[in-house]
Amino acid sequence: MASQLEALHRAQCHKVFKEQISTRVKVRPELEKALALAHQFKEAAPETPVIFTVHELKRLARNAAELMTLSAELQAGGIQLELLTGPLTGIYDPNGMGAMFFAVLAVTGQIERNYIREKISKARSSPRPRATTADGRRSSTTTCSPSPSR
């Protein structure tokens, strides 16, 4: 998060919104606030360019469909999208090849998130491997006191 915030400050963003929230959570209050502010700026000064800046594309939406919808909403509102890192660094141009490349990156990001989620899920559901000694015998991290003799 620190490097993302630093990059946004270097880009001279006027207002920075930050949100650390699970990718499973669909409601993103800080993103909603940022989008509302961008629309307010555009309504207040329709002729002034309003640029919605994000560190990287995958930080903007949870899946490809959401990203495409959000991008279309920004375009319809006359708000430009700027990406600070990644293959589409700069102001996103939704015309021509830019739109196709944006869609490919959106789907690629979704596939990457699904892969990571699957790996984490597998790791959580599989039993932990037991520790072994150098000669292959199982070792134990538990201790017990000897049973009293009868």
GROMACS .gro file of N, CA, C and O in nm, residues 1-18 53-55 82 84:
model
   92
    1MET      N    1   0.082  -0.119   0.000
    1MET     CA    2   0.000   0.000   0.000
    1MET      C    3   0.087   0.126   0.000
    1MET      O    4   0.056   0.221  -0.069
    2ALA      N    5   0.197   0.123   0.074
    2ALA     CA    6   0.282   0.242   0.085
    2ALA      C    7   0.336   0.285  -0.051
    2ALA      O    8   0.336   0.404  -0.083
    3SER      N    9   0.381   0.188  -0.131
    3SER     CA   10   0.436   0.223  -0.263
    3SER      C   11   0.327   0.277  -0.356
    3SER      O   12   0.352   0.366  -0.437
    4GLN      N   13   0.205   0.224  -0.343
    4GLN     CA   14   0.094   0.274  -0.424
    4GLN      C   15   0.060   0.418  -0.386
    4GLN      O   16   0.041   0.504  -0.473
    5LEU      N   17   0.054   0.445  -0.256
    5LEU     CA   18   0.024   0.581  -0.210
    5LEU      C   19   0.132   0.678  -0.252
    5LEU      O   20   0.103   0.790  -0.295
    6GLU      N   21   0.257   0.635  -0.244
    6GLU     CA   22   0.368   0.721  -0.287
    6GLU      C   23   0.356   0.755  -0.435
    6GLU      O   24   0.376   0.869  -0.476
    7ALA      N   25   0.324   0.655  -0.517
    7ALA     CA   26   0.309   0.678  -0.661
    7ALA      C   27   0.195   0.775  -0.690
    7ALA      O   28   0.206   0.861  -0.778
    8LEU      N   29   0.085   0.763  -0.617
    8LEU     CA   30  -0.028   0.855  -0.636
    8LEU      C   31   0.009   0.998  -0.596
    8LEU      O   32  -0.030   1.094  -0.663
    9HIS      N   33   0.085   1.011  -0.489
    9HIS     CA   34   0.129   1.146  -0.448
    9HIS      C   35   0.226   1.205  -0.550
    9HIS      O   36   0.218   1.324  -0.582
   10ARG      N   37   0.316   1.121  -0.604
   10ARG     CA   38   0.408   1.168  -0.709
   10ARG      C   39   0.331   1.212  -0.833
   10ARG      O   40   0.374   1.302  -0.905
   11ALA      N   41   0.218   1.149  -0.859
   11ALA     CA   42   0.135   1.185  -0.974
   11ALA      C   43   0.052   1.309  -0.947
   11ALA      O   44  -0.028   1.350  -1.031
   12GLN      N   45   0.070   1.369  -0.829
   12GLN     CA   46   0.003   1.492  -0.788
   12GLN      C   47  -0.148   1.478  -0.784
   12GLN      O   48  -0.222   1.569  -0.825
   13CYS      N   49  -0.195   1.365  -0.733
   13CYS     CA   50  -0.338   1.346  -0.714
   13CYS      C   51  -0.385   1.441  -0.603
   13CYS      O   52  -0.319   1.454  -0.501
   14HIS      N   53  -0.498   1.507  -0.626
   14HIS     CA   54  -0.548   1.605  -0.530
   14HIS      C   55  -0.609   1.539  -0.407
   14HIS      O   56  -0.594   1.587  -0.296
   15LYS      N   57  -0.677   1.431  -0.424
   15LYS     CA   58  -0.741   1.360  -0.314
   15LYS      C   59  -0.714   1.212  -0.336
   15LYS      O   60  -0.738   1.158  -0.443
   16VAL      N   61  -0.660   1.147  -0.233
   16VAL     CA   62  -0.625   1.005  -0.243
   16VAL      C   63  -0.716   0.924  -0.150
   16VAL      O   64  -0.733   0.958  -0.034
   17PHE      N   65  -0.772   0.819  -0.205
   17PHE     CA   66  -0.858   0.728  -0.129
   17PHE      C   67  -0.784   0.596  -0.118
   17PHE      O   68  -0.730   0.547  -0.216
   18LYS      N   69  -0.783   0.538   0.000
   18LYS     CA   70  -0.718   0.408   0.016
   18LYS      C   71  -0.813   0.313   0.085
   18LYS      O   72  -0.894   0.351   0.169
   53THR      N   73  -0.733   0.853  -1.130
   53THR     CA   74  -0.603   0.786  -1.136
   53THR      C   75  -0.599   0.668  -1.040
   53THR      O   76  -0.638   0.682  -0.924
   54VAL      N   77  -0.552   0.555  -1.089
   54VAL     CA   78  -0.531   0.437  -1.005
   54VAL      C   79  -0.388   0.388  -1.027
   54VAL      O   80  -0.329   0.410  -1.133
   55HIS      N   81  -0.336   0.321  -0.926
   55HIS     CA   82  -0.199   0.271  -0.936
   55HIS      C   83  -0.185   0.168  -1.047
   55HIS      O   84  -0.095   0.176  -1.129
   82GLU      N   85  -0.664   0.714  -1.564
   82GLU     CA   86  -0.518   0.712  -1.575
   82GLU      C   87  -0.463   0.596  -1.493
   82GLU      O   88  -0.502   0.577  -1.378
   84LEU      N   89  -0.110   0.429  -1.346
   84LEU     CA   90   0.028   0.467  -1.318
   84LEU      C   91   0.129   0.358  -1.350
   84LEU      O   92   0.246   0.387  -1.372
   0.00000   0.00000   0.00000
